[in-house]
Structure formats: C-alpha cells, structure tokens
CSV table of C-alpha atoms and ligand atoms in Angstrom, one decimal:
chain,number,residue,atom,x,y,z
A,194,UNK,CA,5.4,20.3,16.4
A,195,UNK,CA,5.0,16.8,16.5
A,196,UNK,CA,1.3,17.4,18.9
A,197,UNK,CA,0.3,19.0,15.7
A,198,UNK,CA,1.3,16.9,13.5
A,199,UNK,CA,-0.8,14.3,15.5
A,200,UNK,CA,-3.5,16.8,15.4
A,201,UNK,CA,-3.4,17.3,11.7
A,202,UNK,CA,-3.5,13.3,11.1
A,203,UNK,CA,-6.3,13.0,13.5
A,204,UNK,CA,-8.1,15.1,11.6
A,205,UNK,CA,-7.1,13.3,8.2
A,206,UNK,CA,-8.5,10.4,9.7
A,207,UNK,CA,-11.9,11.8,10.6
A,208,UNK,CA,-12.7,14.2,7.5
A,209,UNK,CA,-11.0,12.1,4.8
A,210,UNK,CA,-11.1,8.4,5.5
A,211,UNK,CA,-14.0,8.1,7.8
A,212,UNK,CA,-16.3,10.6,6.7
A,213,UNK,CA,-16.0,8.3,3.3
A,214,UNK,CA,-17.2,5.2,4.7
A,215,UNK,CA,-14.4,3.4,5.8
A,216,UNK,CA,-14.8,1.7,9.2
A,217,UNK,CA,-12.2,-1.1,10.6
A,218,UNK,CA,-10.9,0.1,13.4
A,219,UNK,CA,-7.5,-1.6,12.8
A,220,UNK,CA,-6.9,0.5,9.7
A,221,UNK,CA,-8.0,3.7,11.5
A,222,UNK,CA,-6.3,3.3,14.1
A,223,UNK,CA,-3.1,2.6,12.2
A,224,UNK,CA,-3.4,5.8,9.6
A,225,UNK,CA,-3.9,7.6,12.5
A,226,UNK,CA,-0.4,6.0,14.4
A,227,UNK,CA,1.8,6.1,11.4
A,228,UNK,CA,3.6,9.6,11.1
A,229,UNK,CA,3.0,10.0,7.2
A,230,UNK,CA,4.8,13.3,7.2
A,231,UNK,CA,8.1,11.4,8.0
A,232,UNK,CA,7.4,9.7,4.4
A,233,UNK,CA,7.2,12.6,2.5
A,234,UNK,CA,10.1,14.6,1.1
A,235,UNK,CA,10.8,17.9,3.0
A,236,UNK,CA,9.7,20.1,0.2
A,237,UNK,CA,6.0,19.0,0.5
A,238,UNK,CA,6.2,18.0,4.4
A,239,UNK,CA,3.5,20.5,5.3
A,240,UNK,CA,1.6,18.8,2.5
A,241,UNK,CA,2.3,15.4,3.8
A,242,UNK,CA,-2.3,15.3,6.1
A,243,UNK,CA,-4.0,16.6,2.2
A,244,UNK,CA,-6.1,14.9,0.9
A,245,UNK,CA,-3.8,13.9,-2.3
A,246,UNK,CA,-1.0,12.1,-3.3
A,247,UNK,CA,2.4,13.4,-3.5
A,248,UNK,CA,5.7,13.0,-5.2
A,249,UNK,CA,8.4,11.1,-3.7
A,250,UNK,CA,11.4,11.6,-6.2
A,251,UNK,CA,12.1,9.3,-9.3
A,252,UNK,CA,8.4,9.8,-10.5
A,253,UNK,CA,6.8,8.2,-7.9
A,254,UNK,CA,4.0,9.0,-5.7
A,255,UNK,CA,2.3,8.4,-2.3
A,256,UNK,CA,-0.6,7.4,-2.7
A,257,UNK,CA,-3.3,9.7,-1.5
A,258,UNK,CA,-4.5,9.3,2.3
A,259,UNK,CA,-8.2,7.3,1.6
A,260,UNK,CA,-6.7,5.4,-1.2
A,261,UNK,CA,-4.3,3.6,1.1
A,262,UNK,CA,-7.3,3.7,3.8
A,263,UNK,CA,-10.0,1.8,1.1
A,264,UNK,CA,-6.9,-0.6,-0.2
A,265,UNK,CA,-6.0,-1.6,3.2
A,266,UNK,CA,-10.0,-2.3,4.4
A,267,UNK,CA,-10.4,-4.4,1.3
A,268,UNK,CA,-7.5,-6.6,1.9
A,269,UNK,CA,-8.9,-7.5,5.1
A,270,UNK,CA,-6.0,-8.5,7.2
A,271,UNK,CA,-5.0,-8.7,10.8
A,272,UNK,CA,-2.6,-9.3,13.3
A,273,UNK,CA,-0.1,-12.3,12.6
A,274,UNK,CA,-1.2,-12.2,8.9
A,275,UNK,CA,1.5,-12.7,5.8
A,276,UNK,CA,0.9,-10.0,3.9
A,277,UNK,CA,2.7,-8.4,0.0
A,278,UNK,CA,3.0,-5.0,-1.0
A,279,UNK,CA,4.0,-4.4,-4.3
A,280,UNK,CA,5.7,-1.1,-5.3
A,281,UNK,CA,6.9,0.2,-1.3
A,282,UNK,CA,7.7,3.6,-2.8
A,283,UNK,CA,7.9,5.4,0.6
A,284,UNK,CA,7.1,2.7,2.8
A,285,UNK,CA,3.8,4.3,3.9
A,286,UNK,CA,2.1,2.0,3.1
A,287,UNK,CA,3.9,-1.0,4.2
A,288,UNK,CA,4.3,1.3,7.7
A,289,UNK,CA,0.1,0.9,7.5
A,290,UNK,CA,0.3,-2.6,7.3
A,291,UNK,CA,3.0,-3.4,10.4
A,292,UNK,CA,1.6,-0.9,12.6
A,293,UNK,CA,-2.1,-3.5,11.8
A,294,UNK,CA,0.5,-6.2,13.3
A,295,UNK,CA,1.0,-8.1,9.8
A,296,UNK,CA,4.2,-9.5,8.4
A,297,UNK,CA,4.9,-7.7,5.7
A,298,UNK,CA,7.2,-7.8,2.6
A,299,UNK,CA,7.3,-6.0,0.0
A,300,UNK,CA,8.8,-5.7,-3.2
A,301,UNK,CA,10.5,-2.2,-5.1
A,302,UNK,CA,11.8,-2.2,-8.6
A,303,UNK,CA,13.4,1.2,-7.8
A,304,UNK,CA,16.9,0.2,-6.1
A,305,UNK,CA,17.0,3.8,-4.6
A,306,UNK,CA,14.0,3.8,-3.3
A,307,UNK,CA,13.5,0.4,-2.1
A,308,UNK,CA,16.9,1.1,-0.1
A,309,UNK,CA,15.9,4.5,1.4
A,310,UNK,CA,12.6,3.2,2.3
A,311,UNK,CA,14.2,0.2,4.1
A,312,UNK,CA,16.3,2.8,6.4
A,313,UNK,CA,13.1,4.7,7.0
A,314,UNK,CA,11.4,2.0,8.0
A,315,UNK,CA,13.8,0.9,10.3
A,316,UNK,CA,14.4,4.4,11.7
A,317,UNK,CA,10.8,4.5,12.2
A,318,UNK,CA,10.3,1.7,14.6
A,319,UNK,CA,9.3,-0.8,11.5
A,320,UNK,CA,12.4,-2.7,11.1
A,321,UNK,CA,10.4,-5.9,10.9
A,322,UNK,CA,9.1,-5.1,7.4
A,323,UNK,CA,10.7,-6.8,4.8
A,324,UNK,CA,12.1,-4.9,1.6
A,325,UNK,CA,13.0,-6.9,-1.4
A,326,UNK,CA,14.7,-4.9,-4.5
A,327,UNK,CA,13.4,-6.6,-7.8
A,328,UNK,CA,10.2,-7.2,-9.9
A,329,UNK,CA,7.4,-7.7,-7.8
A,330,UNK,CA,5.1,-8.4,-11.2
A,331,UNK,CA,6.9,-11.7,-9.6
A,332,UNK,CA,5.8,-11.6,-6.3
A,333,UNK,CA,8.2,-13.0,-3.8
A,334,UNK,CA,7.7,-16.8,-4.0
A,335,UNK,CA,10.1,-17.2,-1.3
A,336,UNK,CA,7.4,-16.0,2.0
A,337,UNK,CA,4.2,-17.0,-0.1
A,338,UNK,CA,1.8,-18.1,0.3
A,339,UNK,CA,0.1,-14.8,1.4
A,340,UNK,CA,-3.6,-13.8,3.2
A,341,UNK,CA,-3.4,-10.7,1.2
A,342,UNK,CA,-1.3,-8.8,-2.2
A,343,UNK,CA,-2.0,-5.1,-2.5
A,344,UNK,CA,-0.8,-3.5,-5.8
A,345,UNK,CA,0.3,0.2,-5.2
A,346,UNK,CA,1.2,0.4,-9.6
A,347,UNK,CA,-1.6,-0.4,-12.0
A,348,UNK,CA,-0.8,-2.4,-14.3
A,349,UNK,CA,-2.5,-4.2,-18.0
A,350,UNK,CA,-3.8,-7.4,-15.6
A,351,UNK,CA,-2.9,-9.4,-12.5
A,352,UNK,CA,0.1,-10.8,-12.5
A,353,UNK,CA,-0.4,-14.9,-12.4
A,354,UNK,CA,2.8,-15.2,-9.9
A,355,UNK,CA,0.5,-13.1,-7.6
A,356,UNK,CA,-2.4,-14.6,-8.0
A,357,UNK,CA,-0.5,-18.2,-7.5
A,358,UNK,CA,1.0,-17.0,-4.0
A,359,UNK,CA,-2.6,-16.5,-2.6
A,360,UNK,CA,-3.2,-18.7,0.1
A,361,UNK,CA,-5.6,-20.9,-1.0
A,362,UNK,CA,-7.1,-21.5,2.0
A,363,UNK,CA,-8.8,-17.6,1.7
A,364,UNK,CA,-6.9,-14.4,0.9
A,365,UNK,CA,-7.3,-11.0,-1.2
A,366,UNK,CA,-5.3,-9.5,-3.7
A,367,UNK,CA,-5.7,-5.5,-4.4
A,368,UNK,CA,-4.7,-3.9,-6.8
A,369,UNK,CA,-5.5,-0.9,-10.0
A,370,UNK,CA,-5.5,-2.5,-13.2
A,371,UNK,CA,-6.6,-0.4,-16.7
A,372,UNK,CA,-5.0,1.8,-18.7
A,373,UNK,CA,-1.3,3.4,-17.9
A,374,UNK,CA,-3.7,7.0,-17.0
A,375,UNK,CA,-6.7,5.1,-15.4
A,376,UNK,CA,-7.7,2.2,-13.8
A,377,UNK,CA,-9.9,0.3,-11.8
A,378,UNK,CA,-9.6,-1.1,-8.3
A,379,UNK,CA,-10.0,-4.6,-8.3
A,380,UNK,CA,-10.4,-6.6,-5.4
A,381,UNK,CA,-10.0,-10.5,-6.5
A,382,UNK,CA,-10.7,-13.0,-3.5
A,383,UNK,CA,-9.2,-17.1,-3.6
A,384,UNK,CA,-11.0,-19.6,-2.1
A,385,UNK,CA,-9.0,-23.1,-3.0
A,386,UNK,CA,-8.4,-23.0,-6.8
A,387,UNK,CA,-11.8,-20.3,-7.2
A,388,UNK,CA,-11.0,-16.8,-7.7
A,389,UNK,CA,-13.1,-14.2,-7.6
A,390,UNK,CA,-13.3,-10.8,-8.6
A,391,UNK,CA,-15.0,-7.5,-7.6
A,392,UNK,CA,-14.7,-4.0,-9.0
A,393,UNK,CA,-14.1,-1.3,-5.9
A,394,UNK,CA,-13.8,2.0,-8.0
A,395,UNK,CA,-11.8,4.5,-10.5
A,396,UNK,CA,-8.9,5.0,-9.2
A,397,UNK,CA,-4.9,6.7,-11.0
A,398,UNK,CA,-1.7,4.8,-10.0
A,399,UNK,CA,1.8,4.9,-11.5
A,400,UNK,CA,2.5,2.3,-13.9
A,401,UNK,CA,3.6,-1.3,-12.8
A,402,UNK,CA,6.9,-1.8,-15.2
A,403,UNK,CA,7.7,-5.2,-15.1
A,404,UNK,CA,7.4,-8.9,-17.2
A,405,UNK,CA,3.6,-9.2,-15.8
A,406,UNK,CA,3.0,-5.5,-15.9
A,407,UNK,CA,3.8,-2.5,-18.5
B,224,LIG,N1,3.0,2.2,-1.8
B,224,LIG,C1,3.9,3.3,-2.0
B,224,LIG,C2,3.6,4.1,-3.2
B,224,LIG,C3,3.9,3.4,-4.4
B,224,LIG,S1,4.2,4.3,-5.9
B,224,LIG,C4,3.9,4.2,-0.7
B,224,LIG,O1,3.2,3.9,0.2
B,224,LIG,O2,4.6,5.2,-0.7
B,224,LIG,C5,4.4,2.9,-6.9
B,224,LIG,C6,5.8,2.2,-6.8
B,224,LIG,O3,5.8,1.0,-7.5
B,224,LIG,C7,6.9,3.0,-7.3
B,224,LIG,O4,7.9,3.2,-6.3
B,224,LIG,C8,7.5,2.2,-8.4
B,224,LIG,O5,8.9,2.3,-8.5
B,224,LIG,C9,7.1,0.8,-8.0
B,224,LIG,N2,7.0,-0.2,-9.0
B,224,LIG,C10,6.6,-0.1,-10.3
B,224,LIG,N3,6.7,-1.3,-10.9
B,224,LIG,C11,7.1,-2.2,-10.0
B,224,LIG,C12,7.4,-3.6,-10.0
B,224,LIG,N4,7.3,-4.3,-11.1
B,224,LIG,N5,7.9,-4.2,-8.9
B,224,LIG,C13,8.1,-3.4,-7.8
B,224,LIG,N6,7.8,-2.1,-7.7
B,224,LIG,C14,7.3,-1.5,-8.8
C-alpha cells in the first residue's frame, strides 16, 4: 500500500500544486515526501491526495493540498531557517516545513491536538519540530525572531506580537485575514522597521480564537 500511496501523492503534486503554478523545488519536493495520509483521521484516509481540506476532529481542518503548497512558496524559506506555524492542527504542515530543513515551532490553542500532533510528529521522523500548547495570536517570543510566520486560522488582522517577532533583517509572515467565512491571503514582508503587504488570493480558514484574533 504504501507504493501507492506514494503514487497517489506524486500525482497530487503534479495535477494539483504544479499544474497551478507553483514552482520551488524545495516545497515540491517536500509535499511530495511528507506522507499526508498519516495526518488524516482513518475515516477519511483514502481521502487524505484530494484536492480539499479535511476534518481532523474538534472542528478543525487540514488545509487543502495547494493551499499549504502556495503558503509555503510565499513564505520563502530554506534550510537552517527559524520558522512559526500558527494553529499545527495535524502537523502537516509543520511536517512541510521540517522536511524543507527549517526549525520549526509552532503554536496550538487546542491542548488535544497540539499533544497528538506532537506524538505524530515524532512518530513520523519529525521529532525536531517544536509544539507549543497556548495562544499563538502571541507568537512565541521565546525562539523569535523568525525568517518567516505562516497563519493556518484567519483571523480580524495580524497579530502585532507576530509582526514584532519578524526578523528585521528580512522575513515573511502568511497568513488569511477577513471575515470569520472568508478571507484573504496576505503575504506582509519586513525589511528593518518597513513592512510591507501584498494580497495573494481568496482563500476559507478556521477562525484564529485568541487576544489578537476572534
Ligand atoms: N496547519 C494545520 C491546520 C490548521 S487548522 C495542519 O497542517 O493540519 C487551524 C488550527 O488553528 C486549529 O487546530 C485551531 O485549533 C488552531 N488555532 C485557532 N486559533 C489559534 C490560536 N490563537 N493559537 C494557536 N492555534 C490556534
């Protein structure tokens, strides 16, 4: 099973995320490493290569397959860089993010989840992901400052705290911001203390709850 699992992501990789323009090899290479199906809850497993998000329990969803592609290109990380997820969910994800050979943290609200995405993770071969339970409408001051912040809730605006843990010597922060249906993706650059701030498309995320979000 697991050659066609391999088969089925391959296949995700080509007809969803690159047929739709998106092109660093680092970020296809990793969506194409990362077993997503082992993220998923059993009851949608066979689900886990469509080209849609899914529930994960508690309300929450993975985000769908070229959303997590187009975040990822526009945070424009590499190897060796700090990088903060906020909302892990799953830990898909932050799973992208390690397998690109970044150090990630990131922050879940969700005690549950955070912890069962921890276990994951480490089962999974990603033990050196870091999983913080709290608000991450804070950020976590603690590793800052960070080359990039992706936002997997929307929320009313961006968070100062995360906009303050950029590093200010050039990062990006990700993240759907709008209504509690719909947002937009923002992608907001800092460049010493100048930020700014470019619109990458429509896009429907879980709320952000939290004391900079909903
Ligand atoms: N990135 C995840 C999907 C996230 S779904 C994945 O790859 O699976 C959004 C998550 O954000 C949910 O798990 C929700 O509990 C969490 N969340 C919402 N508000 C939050 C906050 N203030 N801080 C941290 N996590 C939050």
């Amino acid at each position: 099973m697991s050659d066609a699992w391999t088969r089925r992501r391959e296949r995700m990789v080509r007809t969803q995320i690159e047929a739709r323009g998106v092109r660093d090899p680092n970020v296809l290479a990793a969506l194409a490493a990362v077993p997503r199906h082992a993220f998923v809850p059993e009851a949608v497993r066979s689900l886990a290569y469509d080209d849609c998000p899914l529930p994960i329990g508690g309300g929450q969803t993975i985000s769908q397959p070229y959303m997590v592609a187009l975040m990822t290109e526009a945070l424009g990380v590499g190897p060796g860089d700090r990088v903060l997820e906020v909302g892990t969910g799953s830990g898909y994800q932050a799973a992208i993010l390690a397998e690109m050979g970044c150090r990630v943290h990131t922050v879940e609200r969700d005690p549950a989840l955070a912890e069962a995405a921890a276990q994951r993770l480490a089962r999974l071969g990603y033990g050196q992901v870091s999983v913080h339970q709290g608000d991450g409408t804070l950020g976590w001051p603690d590793a800052a400052p960070y080359r990039g912040v992706v936002v997997t809730a929307g929320g009313p605006r961006v968070p100062g705290p995360l906009r303050d843990q950029l590093d200010p010597g050039g990062a990006t922060l990700v993240m759907p911001v709008g209504g509690r249906g719909l947002q937009e993706l923002l992608g907001v650059t800092r460049r010493g203390s100048r930020f700014s701030t470019e619109k990458l498309g429509g896009c429907r995320f879980v709320p952000l709850v939290g004391e900079e979000g909903w």
